[in-house]
mmCIF file of C-alpha atoms and ligand atoms in Angstrom:
data_model
loop_
_atom_site.group_PDB
_atom_site.id
_atom_site.type_symbol
_atom_site.label_atom_id
_atom_site.label_comp_id
_atom_site.label_asym_id
_atom_site.label_seq_id
_atom_site.Cartn_x
_atom_site.Cartn_y
_atom_site.Cartn_z
ATOM 1 C CA MET E 793 0.000 0.000 0.000
ATOM 2 C CA PRO E 794 1.420 3.491 -0.796
ATOM 3 C CA LEU E 795 2.698 5.402 2.231
ATOM 4 C CA ILE E 796 -0.001 8.110 2.039
ATOM 5 C CA ALA E 797 -2.755 5.486 2.069
ATOM 6 C CA GLU E 798 -1.107 3.716 5.013
ATOM 7 C CA ILE E 799 -0.926 6.937 7.039
ATOM 8 C CA GLU E 800 -4.588 7.731 6.301
ATOM 9 C CA LYS E 801 -5.674 4.192 7.187
ATOM 10 C CA THR E 802 -3.756 4.320 10.472
ATOM 11 C CA PHE E 803 -5.243 7.713 11.331
ATOM 12 C CA LEU E 804 -8.764 6.384 10.790
ATOM 13 C CA GLU E 805 -8.011 3.348 12.973
ATOM 14 C CA LYS E 806 -6.576 5.402 15.835
ATOM 15 C CA PHE E 807 -8.671 8.574 15.851
ATOM 16 C CA VAL E 808 -12.039 10.005 14.930
ATOM 17 C CA GLY E 809 -12.678 13.336 13.224
ATOM 18 C CA GLU E 810 -11.332 15.260 10.288
ATOM 19 C CA TYR E 811 -7.688 15.491 9.313
ATOM 20 C CA ALA E 812 -5.442 17.057 6.717
ATOM 21 C CA LEU E 813 -2.390 15.408 5.104
ATOM 22 C CA PHE E 814 1.027 16.966 4.584
ATOM 23 C CA ARG E 815 4.335 15.956 3.014
ATOM 24 C CA SER E 816 7.839 17.298 3.656
ATOM 25 C CA PRO E 817 10.996 15.841 2.046
ATOM 26 C CA GLY E 818 14.532 14.921 3.044
ATOM 27 C CA ARG E 819 17.440 16.682 1.335
ATOM 28 C CA ILE E 820 20.725 16.227 -0.427
ATOM 29 C CA ASN E 821 23.460 18.862 -0.599
ATOM 30 C CA LEU E 822 25.611 19.101 -3.697
ATOM 31 C CA ILE E 823 28.357 21.304 -2.282
ATOM 32 C CA GLY E 824 28.812 23.781 0.602
ATOM 33 C CA GLU E 825 29.143 21.654 3.723
ATOM 34 C CA HIS E 826 29.435 23.091 7.262
ATOM 35 C CA THR E 827 29.016 26.542 5.780
ATOM 36 C CA ASP E 828 25.421 27.299 6.878
ATOM 37 C CA TYR E 829 26.246 28.092 10.518
ATOM 38 C CA ASN E 830 29.176 30.223 9.308
ATOM 39 C CA GLU E 831 26.763 32.478 7.387
ATOM 40 C CA GLY E 832 28.072 31.012 4.131
ATOM 41 C CA LEU E 833 26.330 29.504 1.110
ATOM 42 C CA VAL E 834 24.813 26.056 0.642
ATOM 43 C CA LEU E 835 23.461 24.198 -2.404
ATOM 44 C CA PRO E 836 20.863 21.676 -1.225
ATOM 45 C CA ALA E 837 17.788 20.173 -2.900
ATOM 46 C CA ALA E 838 14.696 18.351 -1.652
ATOM 47 C CA ILE E 839 14.421 14.703 -2.700
ATOM 48 C CA ASP E 840 11.826 12.072 -3.522
ATOM 49 C CA LYS E 841 11.909 10.653 0.007
ATOM 50 C CA HIS E 842 9.645 12.252 2.540
ATOM 51 C CA ILE E 843 7.631 12.273 5.750
ATOM 52 C CA ILE E 844 3.845 12.115 5.485
ATOM 53 C CA MET E 845 1.789 13.457 8.389
ATOM 54 C CA ALA E 846 -1.958 13.378 9.039
ATOM 55 C CA ILE E 847 -3.069 16.055 11.530
ATOM 56 C CA GLY E 848 -6.499 16.561 13.079
ATOM 57 C CA LYS E 849 -7.617 19.176 15.630
ATOM 58 C CA ARG E 850 -8.993 18.130 19.017
ATOM 59 C CA ASP E 851 -11.387 20.081 21.251
ATOM 60 C CA ASP E 852 -9.089 19.785 24.284
ATOM 61 C CA HIS E 853 -5.384 20.515 24.881
ATOM 62 C CA GLU E 854 -4.137 16.942 24.526
ATOM 63 C CA ILE E 855 -1.599 15.897 21.910
ATOM 64 C CA HIS E 856 -1.765 12.311 20.697
ATOM 65 C CA ILE E 857 1.003 11.233 18.321
ATOM 66 C CA TYR E 858 1.394 7.864 16.619
ATOM 67 C CA SER E 859 4.597 6.945 14.791
ATOM 68 C CA HIS E 860 3.800 4.597 11.933
ATOM 69 C CA ASP E 861 7.484 3.659 11.563
ATOM 70 C CA TYR E 862 8.027 2.760 15.217
ATOM 71 C CA SER E 863 4.463 1.466 15.844
ATOM 72 C CA ASP E 864 4.610 3.562 18.996
ATOM 73 C CA SER E 865 2.374 6.211 20.607
ATOM 74 C CA PHE E 866 3.071 9.271 22.703
ATOM 75 C CA THR E 867 0.598 11.484 24.550
ATOM 76 C CA THR E 868 1.142 14.855 26.178
ATOM 77 C CA ALA E 869 -0.608 18.218 26.504
ATOM 78 C CA LEU E 870 0.029 21.714 25.162
ATOM 79 C CA GLU E 871 1.003 22.888 28.681
ATOM 80 C CA ASP E 872 3.333 19.954 29.322
ATOM 81 C CA LEU E 873 5.893 19.897 26.514
ATOM 82 C CA LYS E 874 9.274 18.479 27.530
ATOM 83 C CA PRO E 875 11.797 16.060 25.957
ATOM 84 C CA SER E 876 10.300 12.563 25.924
ATOM 85 C CA GLY E 877 13.406 10.451 26.423
ATOM 86 C CA LYS E 878 12.714 8.566 23.194
ATOM 87 C CA LEU E 879 13.556 11.312 20.711
ATOM 88 C CA TRP E 880 11.036 10.716 17.898
ATOM 89 C CA PRO E 881 8.199 12.713 19.576
ATOM 90 C CA ASP E 882 10.642 15.542 20.365
ATOM 91 C CA TYR E 883 10.866 16.826 16.787
ATOM 92 C CA ILE E 884 7.099 17.359 16.796
ATOM 93 C CA MET E 885 6.830 18.689 20.349
ATOM 94 C CA GLY E 886 9.768 21.012 19.673
ATOM 95 C CA VAL E 887 7.877 22.647 16.820
ATOM 96 C CA ILE E 888 4.631 22.949 18.805
ATOM 97 C CA ASP E 889 6.706 24.512 21.594
ATOM 98 C CA GLN E 890 8.174 27.061 19.160
ATOM 99 C CA PHE E 891 4.717 27.968 17.845
ATOM 100 C CA GLN E 892 3.538 28.615 21.389
ATOM 101 C CA LYS E 893 6.666 30.629 22.198
ATOM 102 C CA ALA E 894 5.859 32.729 19.123
ATOM 103 C CA GLY E 895 2.551 33.565 20.810
ATOM 104 C CA LYS E 896 0.252 31.319 18.774
ATOM 105 C CA GLU E 897 -2.736 29.723 20.489
ATOM 106 C CA LEU E 898 -3.186 26.103 19.433
ATOM 107 C CA GLN E 899 -5.699 23.376 20.192
ATOM 108 C CA GLY E 900 -5.069 19.725 20.975
ATOM 109 C CA LEU E 901 -3.922 17.512 18.090
ATOM 110 C CA ASN E 902 -4.200 13.965 16.772
ATOM 111 C CA ILE E 903 -1.172 13.098 14.648
ATOM 112 C CA VAL E 904 -0.067 10.056 12.650
ATOM 113 C CA PHE E 905 3.180 10.233 10.707
ATOM 114 C CA GLY E 906 5.656 8.022 8.885
ATOM 115 C CA GLY E 907 8.174 8.185 6.088
ATOM 116 C CA ASN E 908 10.610 6.580 3.685
ATOM 117 C CA ILE E 909 13.699 8.715 4.411
ATOM 118 C CA PRO E 910 16.428 6.376 5.690
ATOM 119 C CA GLN E 911 17.192 7.428 9.273
ATOM 120 C CA GLY E 912 20.735 8.248 10.375
ATOM 121 C CA ALA E 913 21.806 8.398 6.722
ATOM 122 C CA GLY E 914 22.393 12.164 6.679
ATOM 123 C CA LEU E 915 19.273 12.869 4.597
ATOM 124 C CA SER E 916 17.671 15.032 7.287
ATOM 125 C CA SER E 917 14.698 12.913 8.242
ATOM 126 C CA SER E 918 14.494 14.898 11.493
ATOM 127 C CA ALA E 919 14.277 18.237 9.638
ATOM 128 C CA ALA E 920 11.545 16.719 7.462
ATOM 129 C CA VAL E 921 9.534 15.807 10.574
ATOM 130 C CA GLU E 922 9.990 19.324 11.951
ATOM 131 C CA CYS E 923 9.012 20.926 8.662
ATOM 132 C CA VAL E 924 5.961 18.760 8.014
ATOM 133 C CA THR E 925 4.764 19.636 11.517
ATOM 134 C CA ALA E 926 5.422 23.358 11.068
ATOM 135 C CA PHE E 927 3.847 23.448 7.613
ATOM 136 C CA GLY E 928 0.838 21.433 8.785
ATOM 137 C CA LEU E 929 0.156 23.528 11.910
ATOM 138 C CA ASN E 930 0.546 26.757 9.958
ATOM 139 C CA THR E 931 -2.028 25.505 7.439
ATOM 140 C CA ILE E 932 -4.699 23.981 9.689
ATOM 141 C CA PHE E 933 -4.683 26.909 12.151
ATOM 142 C CA ASP E 934 -4.179 29.486 9.365
ATOM 143 C CA LEU E 935 -1.362 31.179 11.287
ATOM 144 C CA GLY E 936 0.252 33.122 8.465
ATOM 145 C CA PHE E 937 3.935 32.284 9.062
ATOM 146 C CA THR E 938 6.083 32.775 5.957
ATOM 147 C CA SER E 939 8.058 29.861 4.516
ATOM 148 C CA LEU E 940 11.293 31.317 5.907
ATOM 149 C CA GLU E 941 9.713 31.628 9.349
ATOM 150 C CA LEU E 942 8.577 27.996 9.172
ATOM 151 C CA ALA E 943 12.100 26.828 8.326
ATOM 152 C CA LYS E 944 13.517 28.896 11.205
ATOM 153 C CA LEU E 945 10.905 27.529 13.624
ATOM 154 C CA GLY E 946 11.963 23.998 12.620
ATOM 155 C CA GLN E 947 15.621 24.884 13.176
ATOM 156 C CA ALA E 948 14.835 26.450 16.570
ATOM 157 C CA ALA E 949 13.008 23.254 17.584
ATOM 158 C CA GLU E 950 16.108 21.217 16.735
ATOM 159 C CA ASN E 951 18.438 23.681 18.527
ATOM 160 C CA GLN E 952 16.396 24.209 21.663
ATOM 161 C CA PHE E 953 14.227 21.126 22.167
ATOM 162 C CA VAL E 954 16.370 18.377 20.628
ATOM 163 C CA GLY E 955 19.694 20.045 21.543
ATOM 164 C CA VAL E 956 21.501 19.832 18.183
ATOM 165 C CA ASN E 957 23.009 23.179 17.264
ATOM 166 C CA CYS E 958 22.396 22.792 13.507
ATOM 167 C CA GLY E 959 22.279 25.523 10.881
ATOM 168 C CA LEU E 960 19.298 26.319 8.649
ATOM 169 C CA MET E 961 20.156 24.311 5.520
ATOM 170 C CA ASP E 962 18.124 21.159 6.151
ATOM 171 C CA GLN E 963 14.876 22.858 7.171
ATOM 172 C CA PHE E 964 15.216 25.430 4.387
ATOM 173 C CA ALA E 965 15.616 22.690 1.768
ATOM 174 C CA SER E 966 12.673 20.713 3.124
ATOM 175 C CA ILE E 967 10.379 23.753 2.913
ATOM 176 C CA PHE E 968 11.731 25.552 -0.187
ATOM 177 C CA GLY E 969 12.649 22.570 -2.416
ATOM 178 C CA LYS E 970 11.754 22.834 -6.118
ATOM 179 C CA ALA E 971 11.628 19.928 -8.571
ATOM 180 C CA ASP E 972 14.765 19.625 -10.776
ATOM 181 C CA HIS E 973 16.426 22.629 -9.100
ATOM 182 C CA LEU E 974 19.143 23.185 -6.529
ATOM 183 C CA ILE E 975 18.684 25.970 -3.986
ATOM 184 C CA LYS E 976 21.594 28.378 -3.739
ATOM 185 C CA LEU E 977 20.970 29.788 -0.286
ATOM 186 C CA ASP E 978 22.889 32.621 1.299
ATOM 187 C CA CYS E 979 22.777 31.852 5.025
ATOM 188 C CA LYS E 980 23.643 35.441 5.934
ATOM 189 C CA SER E 981 20.954 37.336 4.027
ATOM 190 C CA PHE E 982 18.628 34.317 3.510
ATOM 191 C CA GLU E 983 18.370 35.323 -0.142
ATOM 192 C CA TYR E 984 18.128 32.346 -2.444
ATOM 193 C CA THR E 985 18.003 31.433 -6.110
ATOM 194 C CA TYR E 986 16.946 28.229 -7.808
ATOM 195 C CA ILE E 987 19.538 26.743 -10.146
ATOM 196 C CA PRO E 988 18.271 24.245 -12.749
ATOM 197 C CA PHE E 989 19.939 20.875 -12.257
ATOM 198 C CA ASN E 990 19.386 18.978 -15.486
ATOM 199 C CA THR E 991 22.039 16.336 -15.164
ATOM 200 C CA LYS E 992 20.918 14.590 -18.410
ATOM 201 C CA GLU E 993 23.661 11.999 -18.809
ATOM 202 C CA TYR E 994 24.502 11.749 -15.079
ATOM 203 C CA SER E 995 22.627 10.142 -12.190
ATOM 204 C CA LEU E 996 22.592 11.231 -8.568
ATOM 205 C CA VAL E 997 23.293 8.158 -6.460
ATOM 206 C CA LEU E 998 23.822 7.976 -2.699
ATOM 207 C CA PHE E 999 25.940 5.276 -1.081
ATOM 208 C CA ASP E 1000 24.980 4.768 2.552
ATOM 209 C CA THR E 1001 27.798 3.563 4.802
ATOM 210 C CA GLN E 1002 25.171 2.262 7.243
ATOM 211 C CA VAL E 1003 27.186 3.718 10.103
ATOM 212 C CA LYS E 1004 26.595 6.694 12.360
ATOM 213 C CA HIS E 1005 29.464 7.166 14.768
ATOM 214 C CA SER E 1006 28.485 8.224 18.258
ATOM 215 C CA LEU E 1007 30.665 11.355 18.340
ATOM 216 C CA ALA E 1008 28.660 12.952 15.515
ATOM 217 C CA SER E 1009 26.646 15.537 17.460
ATOM 218 C CA SER E 1010 29.348 16.458 20.006
ATOM 219 C CA ALA E 1011 31.916 16.833 17.208
ATOM 220 C CA TYR E 1012 29.432 18.958 15.236
ATOM 221 C CA ASN E 1013 29.001 21.355 18.143
ATOM 222 C CA GLU E 1014 32.791 21.396 18.654
ATOM 223 C CA ARG E 1015 33.346 22.393 15.009
ATOM 224 C CA ARG E 1016 30.952 25.290 15.491
ATOM 225 C CA ARG E 1017 32.902 26.466 18.544
ATOM 226 C CA GLN E 1018 36.212 26.211 16.677
ATOM 227 C CA CYS E 1019 34.836 28.358 13.856
ATOM 228 C CA GLU E 1020 33.578 30.920 16.372
ATOM 229 C CA TYR E 1021 36.996 30.999 18.036
ATOM 230 C CA GLY E 1022 38.647 31.633 14.663
ATOM 231 C CA VAL E 1023 36.307 34.599 14.174
ATOM 232 C CA GLU E 1024 37.154 35.936 17.660
ATOM 233 C CA LEU E 1025 40.879 35.874 16.807
ATOM 234 C CA ILE E 1026 40.260 37.831 13.613
ATOM 235 C CA GLN E 1027 37.873 40.290 15.300
ATOM 236 C CA LYS E 1028 40.700 41.587 17.511
ATOM 237 C CA HIS E 1029 42.113 43.159 14.343
ATOM 238 C CA HIS E 1030 38.992 43.388 12.178
ATOM 239 C CA PRO E 1031 35.961 44.090 14.380
ATOM 240 C CA GLU E 1032 33.812 44.304 11.258
ATOM 241 C CA VAL E 1033 34.186 40.533 10.656
ATOM 242 C CA GLY E 1034 31.021 38.942 12.037
ATOM 243 C CA SER E 1035 31.489 35.369 10.821
ATOM 244 C CA LEU E 1036 33.747 33.257 8.602
ATOM 245 C CA ARG E 1037 31.653 34.515 5.698
ATOM 246 C CA ASP E 1038 33.505 37.831 6.041
ATOM 247 C CA ALA E 1039 36.957 36.298 6.586
ATOM 248 C CA THR E 1040 39.718 36.018 3.974
ATOM 249 C CA HIS E 1041 42.650 33.622 3.597
ATOM 250 C CA ASP E 1042 44.946 36.531 4.351
ATOM 251 C CA MET E 1043 43.219 37.174 7.711
ATOM 252 C CA LEU E 1044 43.423 33.471 8.587
ATOM 253 C CA ASN E 1045 47.138 33.380 7.763
ATOM 254 C CA LYS E 1046 47.853 36.499 9.810
ATOM 255 C CA TYR E 1047 45.699 35.994 12.897
ATOM 256 C CA VAL E 1048 44.702 32.339 13.223
ATOM 257 C CA LYS E 1049 47.471 30.169 11.802
ATOM 258 C CA ASN E 1050 50.048 30.812 14.496
ATOM 259 C CA ALA E 1051 47.511 30.957 17.330
ATOM 260 C CA ASP E 1052 45.907 27.550 16.757
ATOM 261 C CA GLU E 1053 46.752 25.195 13.885
ATOM 262 C CA ILE E 1054 43.592 23.062 14.265
ATOM 263 C CA VAL E 1055 41.285 26.086 14.364
ATOM 264 C CA TYR E 1056 43.143 27.440 11.329
ATOM 265 C CA ASN E 1057 42.470 24.220 9.397
ATOM 266 C CA ARG E 1058 38.754 24.341 10.268
ATOM 267 C CA CYS E 1059 38.425 27.973 9.215
ATOM 268 C CA GLU E 1060 40.528 27.509 6.093
ATOM 269 C CA PHE E 1061 38.191 24.742 4.950
ATOM 270 C CA VAL E 1062 35.091 26.908 5.486
ATOM 271 C CA VAL E 1063 36.478 29.953 3.683
ATOM 272 C CA SER E 1064 37.610 27.758 0.754
ATOM 273 C CA GLU E 1065 34.290 25.902 0.681
ATOM 274 C CA ILE E 1066 32.269 29.112 0.398
ATOM 275 C CA GLN E 1067 34.379 30.154 -2.600
ATOM 276 C CA ARG E 1068 34.182 26.621 -4.052
ATOM 277 C CA LEU E 1069 30.397 26.778 -3.979
ATOM 278 C CA GLN E 1070 30.376 30.046 -5.918
ATOM 279 C CA ASP E 1071 32.714 28.520 -8.518
ATOM 280 C CA ALA E 1072 30.604 25.356 -8.675
ATOM 281 C CA CYS E 1073 27.478 27.383 -9.422
ATOM 282 C CA ASN E 1074 29.317 29.038 -12.321
ATOM 283 C CA ASP E 1075 30.226 25.547 -13.589
ATOM 284 C CA LEU E 1076 26.555 24.622 -13.586
ATOM 285 C CA LEU E 1077 25.575 27.764 -15.432
ATOM 286 C CA ALA E 1078 28.225 26.853 -18.040
ATOM 287 C CA ASP E 1079 26.895 23.266 -18.143
ATOM 288 C CA ASP E 1080 30.343 22.042 -17.055
ATOM 289 C CA PHE E 1081 29.515 19.009 -14.932
ATOM 290 C CA ILE E 1082 33.048 17.618 -15.150
ATOM 291 C CA GLN E 1083 34.480 20.674 -13.378
ATOM 292 C CA PHE E 1084 31.567 20.656 -10.917
ATOM 293 C CA GLY E 1085 32.346 17.022 -10.069
ATOM 294 C CA LYS E 1086 36.031 17.807 -9.491
ATOM 295 C CA ARG E 1087 34.989 20.347 -6.894
ATOM 296 C CA MET E 1088 32.910 17.693 -5.119
ATOM 297 C CA PHE E 1089 36.081 15.600 -4.740
ATOM 298 C CA GLU E 1090 37.913 18.691 -3.429
ATOM 299 C CA THR E 1091 35.172 19.234 -0.857
ATOM 300 C CA HIS E 1092 35.588 15.674 0.358
ATOM 301 C CA ASP E 1093 39.319 16.154 0.654
ATOM 302 C CA GLY E 1094 38.786 19.247 2.808
ATOM 303 C CA LEU E 1095 36.151 17.591 4.999
ATOM 304 C CA GLN E 1096 38.449 14.588 5.470
ATOM 305 C CA ASN E 1097 41.756 16.319 6.107
ATOM 306 C CA LYS E 1098 41.018 19.861 7.296
ATOM 307 C CA TYR E 1099 37.582 19.817 8.863
ATOM 308 C CA GLU E 1100 38.055 16.185 9.990
ATOM 309 C CA VAL E 1101 34.408 15.148 9.953
ATOM 310 C CA SER E 1102 34.763 12.145 7.656
ATOM 311 C CA CYS E 1103 35.346 8.564 8.823
ATOM 312 C CA GLU E 1104 36.969 5.419 7.468
ATOM 313 C CA GLU E 1105 33.763 4.107 5.884
ATOM 314 C CA LEU E 1106 33.054 7.358 4.005
ATOM 315 C CA ASP E 1107 36.662 7.574 2.802
ATOM 316 C CA VAL E 1108 36.561 3.970 1.561
ATOM 317 C CA LEU E 1109 33.494 4.793 -0.544
ATOM 318 C CA VAL E 1110 34.989 7.961 -2.037
ATOM 319 C CA ASP E 1111 38.338 6.271 -2.747
ATOM 320 C CA ALA E 1112 36.570 3.296 -4.322
ATOM 321 C CA VAL E 1113 34.669 5.362 -6.887
ATOM 322 C CA LYS E 1114 37.820 7.234 -7.929
ATOM 323 C CA LYS E 1115 38.773 4.044 -9.814
ATOM 324 C CA HIS E 1116 35.816 4.627 -12.157
ATOM 325 C CA PRO E 1117 36.234 7.599 -14.516
ATOM 326 C CA GLU E 1118 32.454 7.475 -15.055
ATOM 327 C CA VAL E 1119 32.044 8.819 -11.520
ATOM 328 C CA ILE E 1120 32.659 12.485 -12.172
ATOM 329 C CA GLY E 1121 32.177 13.655 -8.565
ATOM 330 C CA ALA E 1122 31.766 12.166 -5.097
ATOM 331 C CA ARG E 1123 32.003 13.284 -1.505
ATOM 332 C CA MET E 1124 30.658 12.701 1.970
ATOM 333 C CA MET E 1125 27.428 14.634 2.565
ATOM 334 C CA GLY E 1126 25.936 16.348 5.608
ATOM 335 C CA GLY E 1127 27.326 16.586 9.131
ATOM 336 C CA GLY E 1128 29.704 13.624 8.746
ATOM 337 C CA PHE E 1129 30.980 10.682 10.851
ATOM 338 C CA GLY E 1130 28.771 8.320 8.854
ATOM 339 C CA GLY E 1131 25.739 8.553 6.629
ATOM 340 C CA CYS E 1132 26.015 8.799 2.850
ATOM 341 C CA THR E 1133 28.326 9.792 0.065
ATOM 342 C CA ILE E 1134 26.768 11.616 -2.873
ATOM 343 C CA ASN E 1135 27.935 10.536 -6.339
ATOM 344 C CA LEU E 1136 27.449 11.923 -9.831
ATOM 345 C CA ILE E 1137 27.709 8.935 -12.178
ATOM 346 C CA GLU E 1138 27.340 8.543 -15.946
ATOM 347 C CA ASN E 1139 23.956 6.875 -16.457
ATOM 348 C CA ASP E 1140 25.312 3.867 -18.364
ATOM 349 C CA ALA E 1141 27.882 3.069 -15.681
ATOM 350 C CA VAL E 1142 25.625 3.217 -12.611
ATOM 351 C CA GLU E 1143 25.062 -0.546 -12.276
ATOM 352 C CA LYS E 1144 28.715 -1.387 -12.793
ATOM 353 C CA VAL E 1145 29.870 1.190 -10.238
ATOM 354 C CA ILE E 1146 27.321 0.042 -7.657
ATOM 355 C CA GLU E 1147 28.364 -3.565 -8.012
ATOM 356 C CA ALA E 1148 32.102 -2.892 -7.794
ATOM 357 C CA THR E 1149 31.789 -0.400 -4.921
ATOM 358 C CA SER E 1150 29.482 -2.612 -2.857
ATOM 359 C CA LYS E 1151 31.988 -5.440 -3.144
ATOM 360 C CA GLU E 1152 34.988 -3.280 -2.284
ATOM 361 C CA TYR E 1153 33.156 -1.737 0.691
ATOM 362 C CA LYS E 1154 32.238 -5.187 2.020
ATOM 363 C CA ASP E 1155 35.780 -6.506 1.510
ATOM 364 C CA ILE E 1156 37.399 -3.604 3.377
ATOM 365 C CA THR E 1157 34.883 -2.819 6.128
ATOM 366 C CA GLY E 1158 32.925 -6.071 6.429
ATOM 367 C CA LYS E 1159 29.726 -4.037 6.071
ATOM 368 C CA ASP E 1160 26.980 -3.814 3.457
ATOM 369 C CA MET E 1161 26.310 -0.432 1.888
ATOM 370 C CA GLN E 1162 22.855 0.709 0.821
ATOM 371 C CA VAL E 1163 22.168 2.508 -2.443
ATOM 372 C CA TYR E 1164 19.581 5.243 -3.056
ATOM 373 C CA ARG E 1165 19.007 6.769 -6.482
ATOM 374 C CA VAL E 1166 17.455 10.134 -5.831
ATOM 375 C CA SER E 1167 15.623 12.709 -7.868
ATOM 376 C CA ILE E 1168 14.930 16.319 -6.951
ATOM 377 C CA LYS E 1169 11.397 17.199 -5.939
ATOM 378 C CA ASP E 1170 9.292 20.009 -4.458
ATOM 379 C CA GLY E 1171 9.395 21.001 -0.792
ATOM 380 C CA ALA E 1172 6.651 20.870 1.879
ATOM 381 C CA ARG E 1173 3.083 20.681 0.560
ATOM 382 C CA GLU E 1174 -0.425 19.790 1.620
ATOM 383 C CA VAL E 1175 -1.387 16.469 0.048
ATOM 384 C CA LYS E 1176 -4.859 16.715 -1.468
ATOM 385 C CA ASN E 1177 -6.776 13.632 -2.500
HETATM 386 C C1 GAF W 2352 23.830 18.930 9.344
HETATM 387 C C2 GAF W 2352 23.201 20.206 9.880
HETATM 388 F F1 GAF W 2352 21.928 19.963 10.329
HETATM 389 C C3 GAF W 2352 23.181 21.306 8.820
HETATM 390 O O1 GAF W 2352 22.700 22.500 9.388
HETATM 391 C C4 GAF W 2352 24.572 21.502 8.201
HETATM 392 O O2 GAF W 2352 25.412 22.214 9.078
HETATM 393 C C5 GAF W 2352 25.196 20.163 7.807
HETATM 394 O O3 GAF W 2352 25.146 19.203 8.858
HETATM 395 C C6 GAF W 2352 26.629 20.314 7.373
HETATM 396 O O4 GAF W 2352 26.708 21.078 6.214
HETATM 397 O O5 GAF W 2352 23.036 18.379 8.313
#
């Protein structure tokens, strides 16, 4: 049975009353990693894997949530929102909490949700849950938040309720996604443009390491602090520099390099990555996918050696595809320490590359990789029957 039909069926089994259905997708990111929280640029897109949520209003203040994927329920009340200890309800409660903090009066809710975004794979299933909740509440209560406000409310839920200090990229992509387009988002001004991504002879294929190392979220927060420290060192001489977005290689060489080599490496990666993204967008406008792909490999190199957020499994996958000239670009994607690599592969070679890479990955790591072929779709929407 299709996912939407399953969610509707489950809602009708669990609850009575009317409901509306919403969809919000996961995301990929072509280039521009760990740049969002440095006020840099990112280049994500929403994908054909999503969360579906059915939401109905209640007459009281109770919130009843059923997770289709976990076959598990959670009940609370509007006045009693606090972390649940089992994480999955927190993404939804966090958003409801943000709506209330923004001064919106809500009613009780019946919710059923589920999805087909692989969890822990770096495809932002948690942002999709936040965004489908935010989009759905905004619609059924007619609250009038803009799309940017919805994305920021989702991010605030993740920062404050879940405790992960993420940037805005994932929520922005889930809300603003547009079929067959990448989103070039400026995380300082929040201006954005859609860039057509007609890969024609290339396929977008994700290789999932099937690992998520436990240091992922603490290391993420540590990277943020290191970037902030780099900015502090520069600000002593250039008070006008508010973030790494405003920093130059010259400033890093003068004020950061001798003070702290590790912090220098982190900052150097970010400043280079922001420039790389701008160059990569020019490649796309010139239809030069080969050059674009080379920059993806460069990004991986920086994430591996300078930002140090890769891991053995991700490096094995990127090294493995370098043996196939038909793979024109590959890199780890997202926060790091596990999850997926993103690969641009000539259409005719996809099967061959998958077969060879799966075998090599198994031989070296003893693990099985998963493969997802993705296409680029629209962002959050109401699903009408
Ligand atoms: C995670 C975060 F949630 C994003 O905000 C972003 O920083 C990304 O890691 C790295 O680019 O997905």
